[in-house]
Amino acid sequence: MLTNLNINPQRLWDSLMETAKFGGTAKGGIKRLTLSDEDRQVRDWFKAQCEALGCTVSVDEVGNMFAVRPGRNNELPPIAMGSHLDTQPTGGKFDGVLGVLGALEAMRTLHEQGYETNAPVEIINWTNEEGSRFAPAMLASGVFAGVFTPDYAYERLDRDGISFKDELERIGYRGTEKAGAHKFQAMFELHIEQGPILEDEKTMIGVVTGVQGMRWYEVTVTGQDAHTGATPMYLRKNALLGAARIIEAIDAIGQKHQPGVATVGLIENKPNSRNVVPGEVFFTVDLRHPDEEVLEVMEREFRAALEAALPPMKLAYEEKRIWISPAVKFAPELIECVEHGADKAGFAMRRMVSGAGHDAAYIARVAPTTMIFVPCEGGLSHNEAESTSFDECAAGAQVLLNAVIEHDRRLAG
Ligand SMILES: [Zn+2]
């Protein structure tokens, strides 16, 4: 079938604005924390919309929702489109929501045109992507992918001591299906970029090839507190000066290994007094790169910089790696479908790696997965002022639909 299926941009926009009322804030954002009443409202709305299209909606034991539209051959596992409907406490209207409602628009288009796919097509709403109310982030896609157990998710507490399990039951979204039992053959996640590259390059579509690897470290540099007036320069053990040299070195490592990035974002200086040579400094280091091997090199260079800079300054240090998230490579055949889809719709595109974590990063461990990015104004996200235009939302949904159809077309051989 060579039909051109065009999504309805106005209908997509109207749905984005309509659901933005569930938890809408005075500043035009959304506060829709996981498993809150607002989350229940948007879930109920989403379920009703999918059922109106003839989809069957099921829910797994951690609240992940699956809306399946049958295909010609229902023996085939579905082709999935998924993201999340929860938001940060001062979230925007597009982070996650565009991925689910863009998928809904794609589904509505298939339904309206009576287009029969070879495989079933489905929309997934992943529970608790944000991790704001119940840490960690990407909790339920993580359970689905076997990274966490369901019990681990159930035991997560919010700041009031209320458990994930109790809230899941309270809003009526604790399903019976085992997490991970629901199989699909591919997942496409449409998402806003949450960074400034697409806008800067005036490019509509980001073809996402993976998620960069991330490593976090904590460093404590120890010197000696001393009087700033009475201690000559040559007798000082200035921990802050040592840290400053490492901060420079970290930046240089990032500059050298681009598109990798390296950041010191938090620093505590002790005793932090104007007339005391600082005796102790604590700081964090965040290293990221799409390629694990380069990340390994960045880590070695960081450690070498500590050793080269600090002992000659008579400073001691302790360094600990506290978190690691391996680089993710998305499925080449799905990436091709996205490129085909963007090309067909006539949009400028570029390949890129995601700087942020997403449900797709966990799902890539258990099924072929990829992502589609559209620009967001000023690269701004996790903010009520987050903004993606009417045209950009429409472009994302169109490319999502095109990619799914292309993947489905290839099943026919
Ligand atoms: Zn998101």
CSV table of C-alpha atoms and ligand atoms in Angstrom, one decimal:
chain,number,residue,atom,x,y,z
A,1,MET,CA,0.0,0.0,0.0
A,2,LEU,CA,1.5,3.3,-1.0
A,3,THR,CA,-1.0,5.6,0.6
A,4,ASN,CA,0.3,8.8,2.2
A,5,LEU,CA,-1.0,9.0,5.7
A,6,ASN,CA,-1.0,12.5,7.1
A,7,ILE,CA,-1.6,13.1,10.7
A,8,ASN,CA,-3.9,15.9,11.8
A,9,PRO,CA,-1.7,18.6,13.4
A,10,GLN,CA,-4.7,20.5,14.9
A,11,ARG,CA,-6.1,17.4,16.6
A,12,LEU,CA,-2.7,16.6,18.1
A,13,TRP,CA,-2.3,20.1,19.4
A,14,ASP,CA,-5.8,20.1,20.8
A,15,SER,CA,-5.1,16.9,22.7
A,16,LEU,CA,-1.9,18.3,24.1
A,17,MET,CA,-3.8,21.4,25.3
A,18,GLU,CA,-6.7,19.3,26.6
A,19,THR,CA,-4.6,17.0,28.7
A,20,ALA,CA,-2.4,19.8,29.9
A,21,LYS,CA,-5.4,20.7,32.1
A,22,PHE,CA,-4.8,17.6,34.2
A,23,GLY,CA,-2.4,19.2,36.6
A,24,GLY,CA,-2.2,22.5,34.7
A,25,THR,CA,-0.2,25.3,36.5
A,26,ALA,CA,-0.7,29.0,36.6
A,27,LYS,CA,2.5,29.5,34.6
A,28,GLY,CA,1.3,27.3,31.7
A,29,GLY,CA,3.1,24.1,32.8
A,30,ILE,CA,2.0,20.9,34.2
A,31,LYS,CA,2.3,19.4,37.7
A,32,ARG,CA,1.3,15.8,37.2
A,33,LEU,CA,3.3,13.7,39.6
A,34,THR,CA,3.3,9.9,39.2
A,35,LEU,CA,0.2,8.1,40.6
A,36,SER,CA,-1.4,11.4,41.7
A,37,ASP,CA,-5.1,12.1,41.0
A,38,GLU,CA,-4.0,14.1,38.0
A,39,ASP,CA,-2.0,11.1,36.7
A,40,ARG,CA,-5.2,9.0,37.2
A,41,GLN,CA,-7.2,11.6,35.2
A,42,VAL,CA,-4.9,11.6,32.3
A,43,ARG,CA,-4.6,7.8,32.3
A,44,ASP,CA,-8.4,7.5,32.3
A,45,TRP,CA,-8.6,10.0,29.4
A,46,PHE,CA,-5.9,8.2,27.4
A,47,LYS,CA,-7.6,4.8,27.9
A,48,ALA,CA,-11.0,6.1,26.8
A,49,GLN,CA,-9.4,7.7,23.6
A,50,CYS,CA,-7.6,4.5,22.7
A,51,GLU,CA,-10.7,2.3,23.3
A,52,ALA,CA,-12.7,4.7,21.0
A,53,LEU,CA,-10.2,3.7,18.3
A,54,GLY,CA,-10.9,0.0,18.9
A,55,CYS,CA,-7.7,-0.6,20.9
A,56,THR,CA,-7.5,-3.1,23.7
A,57,VAL,CA,-5.9,-1.5,26.8
A,58,SER,CA,-4.1,-3.6,29.3
A,59,VAL,CA,-2.1,-2.6,32.4
A,60,ASP,CA,0.8,-4.5,34.0
A,61,GLU,CA,1.7,-4.9,37.6
A,62,VAL,CA,3.6,-1.6,37.8
A,63,GLY,CA,1.0,0.4,36.0
A,64,ASN,CA,2.5,0.5,32.5
A,65,MET,CA,-0.4,0.8,30.0
A,66,PHE,CA,-0.5,-0.9,26.6
A,67,ALA,CA,-3.1,0.1,24.0
A,68,VAL,CA,-3.1,-2.4,21.1
A,69,ARG,CA,-4.7,-2.0,17.7
A,70,PRO,CA,-4.9,-5.3,15.8
A,71,GLY,CA,-3.1,-5.9,12.6
A,72,ARG,CA,-3.6,-8.3,9.7
A,73,ASN,CA,-1.4,-10.9,11.5
A,74,ASN,CA,-2.0,-10.9,15.2
A,75,GLU,CA,0.5,-13.6,15.7
A,76,LEU,CA,3.2,-11.0,15.2
A,77,PRO,CA,4.3,-9.0,18.2
A,78,PRO,CA,3.1,-5.4,18.1
A,79,ILE,CA,5.1,-2.4,16.9
A,80,ALA,CA,5.2,0.0,19.9
A,81,MET,CA,5.2,3.7,20.3
A,82,GLY,CA,5.7,4.8,23.8
A,83,SER,CA,6.7,7.5,26.3
A,84,HIS,CA,5.3,8.9,29.6
A,85,LEU,CA,2.4,11.1,30.8
A,86,ASP,CA,3.9,12.0,34.2
A,87,THR,CA,5.7,15.3,34.7
A,88,GLN,CA,8.1,17.1,37.0
A,89,PRO,CA,6.5,19.3,39.8
A,90,THR,CA,7.1,22.3,37.6
A,91,GLY,CA,7.1,20.4,34.3
A,92,GLY,CA,6.3,21.5,30.8
A,93,LYS,CA,3.5,20.4,28.4
A,94,PHE,CA,5.7,18.4,26.1
A,95,ASP,CA,8.3,16.3,27.9
A,96,GLY,CA,7.0,12.7,27.6
A,97,VAL,CA,3.4,13.8,26.8
A,98,LEU,CA,4.3,14.5,23.1
A,99,GLY,CA,5.6,10.9,22.8
A,100,VAL,CA,2.3,9.4,24.0
A,101,LEU,CA,-0.1,11.9,22.4
A,102,GLY,CA,2.0,11.9,19.1
A,103,ALA,CA,1.5,8.1,19.2
A,104,LEU,CA,-2.2,8.6,19.8
A,105,GLU,CA,-2.4,10.9,16.8
A,106,ALA,CA,-0.6,8.3,14.7
A,107,MET,CA,-3.1,5.7,15.9
A,108,ARG,CA,-6.1,8.0,15.2
A,109,THR,CA,-4.7,8.5,11.6
A,110,LEU,CA,-4.4,4.8,11.0
A,111,HIS,CA,-8.0,4.3,12.3
A,112,GLU,CA,-9.5,7.2,10.4
A,113,GLN,CA,-7.9,6.0,7.1
A,114,GLY,CA,-8.8,2.4,7.8
A,115,TYR,CA,-5.2,1.5,7.3
A,116,GLU,CA,-4.5,-2.1,8.1
A,117,THR,CA,-1.0,-2.8,9.3
A,118,ASN,CA,0.7,-6.2,9.0
A,119,ALA,CA,1.5,-6.4,12.7
A,120,PRO,CA,-0.5,-4.9,15.5
A,121,VAL,CA,0.5,-1.4,16.5
A,122,GLU,CA,0.4,-0.2,20.1
A,123,ILE,CA,0.9,2.8,22.4
A,124,ILE,CA,2.7,2.5,25.7
A,125,ASN,CA,2.5,4.8,28.7
A,126,TRP,CA,5.4,4.0,31.0
A,127,THR,CA,4.8,4.7,34.7
A,128,ASN,CA,7.0,7.1,36.6
A,129,GLU,CA,9.6,8.1,34.0
A,130,GLU,CA,10.4,11.3,35.9
A,131,GLY,CA,11.3,9.8,39.3
A,132,SER,CA,10.4,13.1,40.9
A,133,ARG,CA,7.8,11.8,43.4
A,134,PHE,CA,9.3,8.2,43.6
A,135,ALA,CA,13.0,8.0,42.9
A,136,PRO,CA,14.6,6.6,40.8
A,137,ALA,CA,13.6,7.8,37.3
A,138,MET,CA,12.5,5.4,34.6
A,139,LEU,CA,11.3,3.1,37.3
A,140,ALA,CA,8.6,1.1,35.6
A,141,SER,CA,10.3,0.8,32.2
A,142,GLY,CA,13.3,-0.4,34.4
A,143,VAL,CA,11.1,-3.1,36.0
A,144,PHE,CA,9.8,-4.1,32.5
A,145,ALA,CA,13.4,-4.5,31.3
A,146,GLY,CA,14.4,-6.5,34.4
A,147,VAL,CA,16.7,-3.8,35.8
A,148,PHE,CA,14.5,-3.5,39.0
A,149,THR,CA,12.1,-6.0,40.6
A,150,PRO,CA,8.4,-5.1,41.0
A,151,ASP,CA,8.9,-5.3,44.8
A,152,TYR,CA,11.7,-2.7,44.5
A,153,ALA,CA,9.2,-0.4,42.7
A,154,TYR,CA,6.4,-1.1,45.2
A,155,GLU,CA,8.6,-0.2,48.2
A,156,ARG,CA,9.6,3.3,46.8
A,157,LEU,CA,8.3,6.0,49.1
A,158,ASP,CA,7.4,9.6,48.4
A,159,ARG,CA,8.4,12.4,50.8
A,160,ASP,CA,5.2,11.8,52.8
A,161,GLY,CA,6.1,8.2,53.3
A,162,ILE,CA,3.4,6.9,50.9
A,163,SER,CA,4.4,3.9,48.9
A,164,PHE,CA,4.3,3.4,45.1
A,165,LYS,CA,2.3,0.3,45.6
A,166,ASP,CA,-0.4,2.0,47.8
A,167,GLU,CA,-0.7,4.8,45.3
A,168,LEU,CA,-0.8,2.5,42.3
A,169,GLU,CA,-3.7,0.6,43.9
A,170,ARG,CA,-5.5,3.8,45.1
A,171,ILE,CA,-5.7,5.2,41.5
A,172,GLY,CA,-6.7,1.8,40.2
A,173,TYR,CA,-3.7,1.1,37.9
A,174,ARG,CA,-2.2,-2.0,39.5
A,175,GLY,CA,-2.7,-4.5,36.7
A,176,THR,CA,-2.3,-8.2,36.8
A,177,GLU,CA,0.0,-8.8,33.9
A,178,LYS,CA,3.7,-9.5,34.9
A,179,ALA,CA,5.9,-6.6,34.0
A,180,GLY,CA,8.0,-7.6,30.9
A,181,ALA,CA,5.5,-10.3,29.9
A,182,HIS,CA,4.0,-8.1,27.3
A,183,LYS,CA,6.1,-8.5,24.1
A,184,PHE,CA,6.6,-6.1,21.3
A,185,GLN,CA,8.9,-6.3,18.3
A,186,ALA,CA,10.1,-2.7,18.2
A,187,MET,CA,9.6,0.5,20.1
A,188,PHE,CA,9.8,4.1,18.8
A,189,GLU,CA,9.8,6.9,21.4
A,190,LEU,CA,9.1,10.4,20.2
A,191,HIS,CA,10.4,13.1,22.6
A,192,ILE,CA,11.5,16.7,22.8
A,193,GLU,CA,15.2,17.1,22.6
A,194,GLN,CA,15.7,18.8,26.0
A,195,GLY,CA,18.8,20.3,24.5
A,196,PRO,CA,19.7,23.2,22.2
A,197,ILE,CA,21.2,21.5,19.1
A,198,LEU,CA,18.2,21.1,16.8
A,199,GLU,CA,17.0,24.6,17.4
A,200,ASP,CA,20.6,26.0,16.9
A,201,GLU,CA,21.0,24.1,13.6
A,202,LYS,CA,17.4,24.8,12.5
A,203,THR,CA,16.8,21.1,12.0
A,204,MET,CA,13.4,19.6,12.6
A,205,ILE,CA,14.2,16.0,13.3
A,206,GLY,CA,16.8,14.4,15.5
A,207,VAL,CA,17.4,10.8,14.6
A,208,VAL,CA,18.6,9.4,17.9
A,209,THR,CA,21.3,6.7,17.6
A,210,GLY,CA,21.7,6.0,21.3
A,211,VAL,CA,22.0,7.4,24.8
A,212,GLN,CA,25.4,8.4,26.0
A,213,GLY,CA,27.1,6.6,28.9
A,214,MET,CA,27.3,8.4,32.2
A,215,ARG,CA,29.6,8.1,35.2
A,216,TRP,CA,29.4,10.1,38.4
A,217,TYR,CA,32.2,10.6,40.9
A,218,GLU,CA,32.8,12.3,44.3
A,219,VAL,CA,36.1,13.8,45.3
A,220,THR,CA,37.3,15.2,48.6
A,221,VAL,CA,40.6,17.1,48.6
A,222,THR,CA,42.2,17.6,52.0
A,223,GLY,CA,44.8,20.3,52.8
A,224,GLN,CA,45.1,22.3,55.9
A,225,ASP,CA,43.0,25.3,57.3
A,226,ALA,CA,45.4,28.2,58.0
A,227,HIS,CA,45.4,31.9,58.6
A,228,THR,CA,45.4,33.8,55.3
A,229,GLY,CA,47.5,36.6,56.7
A,230,ALA,CA,50.0,34.6,58.7
A,231,THR,CA,50.6,31.7,56.3
A,232,PRO,CA,53.1,32.4,53.5
A,233,MET,CA,52.3,31.2,50.1
A,234,TYR,CA,55.0,28.6,50.0
A,235,LEU,CA,53.7,26.9,53.2
A,236,ARG,CA,50.1,26.5,52.2
A,237,LYS,CA,48.0,23.4,51.6
A,238,ASN,CA,45.2,25.0,49.8
A,239,ALA,CA,42.5,22.5,49.0
A,240,LEU,CA,40.4,24.9,47.0
A,241,LEU,CA,43.3,25.8,44.7
A,242,GLY,CA,43.8,22.0,44.1
A,243,ALA,CA,40.1,21.6,43.3
A,244,ALA,CA,40.3,24.6,40.9
A,245,ARG,CA,43.1,22.9,39.0
A,246,ILE,CA,41.0,19.7,38.7
A,247,ILE,CA,38.0,21.7,37.6
A,248,GLU,CA,40.1,23.1,34.8
A,249,ALA,CA,41.4,19.6,33.9
A,250,ILE,CA,37.8,18.2,33.9
A,251,ASP,CA,36.7,20.9,31.4
A,252,ALA,CA,39.8,20.2,29.2
A,253,ILE,CA,38.8,16.5,29.2
A,254,GLY,CA,35.3,17.4,28.0
A,255,GLN,CA,36.7,19.8,25.3
A,256,LYS,CA,39.1,17.1,24.1
A,257,HIS,CA,36.6,14.3,23.8
A,258,GLN,CA,33.6,16.0,22.2
A,259,PRO,CA,30.8,15.2,21.8
A,260,GLY,CA,31.6,13.9,25.3
A,261,VAL,CA,31.0,16.3,28.1
A,262,ALA,CA,32.7,16.7,31.5
A,263,THR,CA,31.3,18.8,34.4
A,264,VAL,CA,32.0,19.8,38.0
A,265,GLY,CA,28.6,21.0,39.1
A,266,LEU,CA,28.6,20.9,42.9
A,267,ILE,CA,31.3,22.1,45.2
A,268,GLU,CA,31.6,22.5,49.0
A,269,ASN,CA,34.5,24.5,50.3
A,270,LYS,CA,35.4,24.3,54.0
A,271,PRO,CA,35.5,26.2,56.2
A,272,ASN,CA,34.4,28.8,53.5
A,273,SER,CA,35.7,31.8,55.4
A,274,ARG,CA,37.3,34.8,53.8
A,275,ASN,CA,40.4,34.7,56.0
A,276,VAL,CA,41.0,31.0,56.1
A,277,VAL,CA,43.1,29.1,53.5
A,278,PRO,CA,40.6,26.3,52.6
A,279,GLY,CA,41.5,23.0,54.2
A,280,GLU,CA,38.9,20.7,52.6
A,281,VAL,CA,36.9,20.7,49.4
A,282,PHE,CA,34.2,18.3,48.2
A,283,PHE,CA,33.1,18.3,44.6
A,284,THR,CA,31.3,16.1,42.1
A,285,VAL,CA,32.3,15.0,38.6
A,286,ASP,CA,30.0,14.0,35.8
A,287,LEU,CA,31.5,12.4,32.7
A,288,ARG,CA,29.4,11.4,29.6
A,289,HIS,CA,30.2,10.0,26.2
A,290,PRO,CA,28.2,8.0,23.6
A,291,ASP,CA,31.1,5.5,23.4
A,292,GLU,CA,32.0,3.4,26.5
A,293,GLU,CA,35.6,3.1,25.4
A,294,VAL,CA,36.1,6.8,25.2
A,295,LEU,CA,34.4,7.2,28.5
A,296,GLU,CA,36.9,4.8,29.9
A,297,VAL,CA,39.7,7.0,28.5
A,298,MET,CA,38.1,10.1,30.0
A,299,GLU,CA,37.9,8.4,33.4
A,300,ARG,CA,41.6,7.5,33.2
A,301,GLU,CA,42.5,11.0,32.3
A,302,PHE,CA,40.5,12.4,35.2
A,303,ARG,CA,42.3,10.1,37.6
A,304,ALA,CA,45.7,11.0,36.1
A,305,ALA,CA,44.8,14.7,36.6
A,306,LEU,CA,44.1,14.1,40.3
A,307,GLU,CA,47.4,12.3,40.7
A,308,ALA,CA,49.4,14.9,38.7
A,309,ALA,CA,48.0,18.0,40.4
A,310,LEU,CA,47.3,17.2,44.0
A,311,PRO,CA,50.2,15.4,45.7
A,312,PRO,CA,52.8,18.0,44.4
A,313,MET,CA,50.6,20.6,46.2
A,314,LYS,CA,50.8,18.6,49.4
A,315,LEU,CA,47.1,17.8,49.1
A,316,ALA,CA,45.6,14.4,49.9
A,317,TYR,CA,42.4,13.2,48.1
A,318,GLU,CA,39.8,10.6,48.0
A,319,GLU,CA,37.9,9.7,44.8
A,320,LYS,CA,34.9,7.5,44.5
A,321,ARG,CA,32.9,6.4,41.4
A,322,ILE,CA,29.3,6.4,42.7
A,323,TRP,CA,27.1,5.7,39.7
A,324,ILE,CA,27.5,4.3,36.2
A,325,SER,CA,25.0,4.1,33.4
A,326,PRO,CA,26.3,2.4,30.3
A,327,ALA,CA,26.0,3.9,26.8
A,328,VAL,CA,23.0,2.6,24.8
A,329,LYS,CA,23.1,1.9,21.1
A,330,PHE,CA,19.7,1.9,19.4
A,331,ALA,CA,18.6,-0.6,16.7
A,332,PRO,CA,20.1,0.3,13.3
A,333,GLU,CA,17.0,-1.1,11.4
A,334,LEU,CA,14.7,1.2,13.4
A,335,ILE,CA,17.0,4.2,13.0
A,336,GLU,CA,16.7,3.5,9.2
A,337,CYS,CA,12.9,3.6,9.5
A,338,VAL,CA,13.1,7.0,11.2
A,339,GLU,CA,15.4,8.4,8.5
A,340,HIS,CA,13.1,7.0,5.9
A,341,GLY,CA,10.1,8.6,7.7
A,342,ALA,CA,11.7,12.0,8.0
A,343,ASP,CA,12.9,11.9,4.4
A,344,LYS,CA,9.4,11.0,3.2
A,345,ALA,CA,7.9,13.9,5.1
A,346,GLY,CA,10.5,16.3,3.8
A,347,PHE,CA,12.1,17.3,7.0
A,348,ALA,CA,15.7,18.3,7.6
A,349,MET,CA,17.3,15.8,10.0
A,350,ARG,CA,20.5,14.9,11.8
A,351,ARG,CA,21.7,12.0,13.7
A,352,MET,CA,22.4,12.6,17.4
A,353,VAL,CA,22.9,11.0,20.7
A,354,SER,CA,20.6,11.6,23.7
A,355,GLY,CA,22.1,13.5,26.5
A,356,ALA,CA,19.3,12.6,28.9
A,357,GLY,CA,18.0,9.3,30.1
A,358,HIS,CA,14.7,8.0,28.7
A,359,ASP,CA,12.5,4.9,29.0
A,360,ALA,CA,13.9,3.9,25.6
A,361,ALA,CA,17.3,3.4,27.2
A,362,TYR,CA,16.0,0.6,29.4
A,363,ILE,CA,13.7,-0.8,26.8
A,364,ALA,CA,16.7,-1.1,24.4
A,365,ARG,CA,17.9,-3.9,26.6
A,366,VAL,CA,14.9,-6.1,25.9
A,367,ALA,CA,13.6,-5.0,22.4
A,368,PRO,CA,14.8,-3.2,19.3
A,369,THR,CA,14.3,0.5,20.2
A,370,THR,CA,15.0,4.0,18.9
A,371,MET,CA,13.9,7.6,19.5
A,372,ILE,CA,12.9,10.6,17.5
A,373,PHE,CA,13.7,14.1,18.7
A,374,VAL,CA,12.0,17.5,17.9
A,375,PRO,CA,13.3,20.9,19.0
A,376,CYS,CA,12.4,22.7,22.1
A,377,GLU,CA,12.8,26.4,22.5
A,378,GLY,CA,16.1,27.4,24.1
A,379,GLY,CA,16.8,23.7,24.8
A,380,LEU,CA,14.6,24.3,27.9
A,381,SER,CA,13.0,21.4,29.7
A,382,HIS,CA,11.8,20.3,33.2
A,383,ASN,CA,10.5,23.9,33.3
A,384,GLU,CA,7.0,25.3,33.0
A,385,ALA,CA,8.1,27.5,30.1
A,386,GLU,CA,9.1,24.4,28.1
A,387,SER,CA,8.0,25.1,24.5
A,388,THR,CA,7.7,23.1,21.3
A,389,SER,CA,5.7,24.7,18.5
A,390,PHE,CA,2.6,23.4,16.7
A,391,ASP,CA,4.6,22.6,13.6
A,392,GLU,CA,7.4,20.8,15.6
A,393,CYS,CA,4.9,18.7,17.4
A,394,ALA,CA,3.2,17.8,14.1
A,395,ALA,CA,6.5,17.0,12.5
A,396,GLY,CA,7.4,14.6,15.3
A,397,ALA,CA,4.1,12.7,15.1
A,398,GLN,CA,4.3,12.5,11.3
A,399,VAL,CA,7.8,11.0,11.4
A,400,LEU,CA,6.7,8.6,14.2
A,401,LEU,CA,3.8,7.4,12.0
A,402,ASN,CA,6.0,7.2,8.9
A,403,ALA,CA,8.6,5.2,10.8
A,404,VAL,CA,6.1,2.7,12.2
A,405,ILE,CA,4.5,2.2,8.7
A,406,GLU,CA,8.0,1.7,7.2
A,407,HIS,CA,8.8,-0.9,9.8
A,408,ASP,CA,5.5,-2.6,9.2
A,409,ARG,CA,6.0,-2.5,5.5
A,410,ARG,CA,9.3,-4.3,5.8
A,411,LEU,CA,7.6,-7.2,7.7
A,412,ALA,CA,5.7,-8.0,4.5
A,413,GLY,CA,9.1,-8.5,2.8
B,1,ZN,ZN,10.7,12.7,29.3
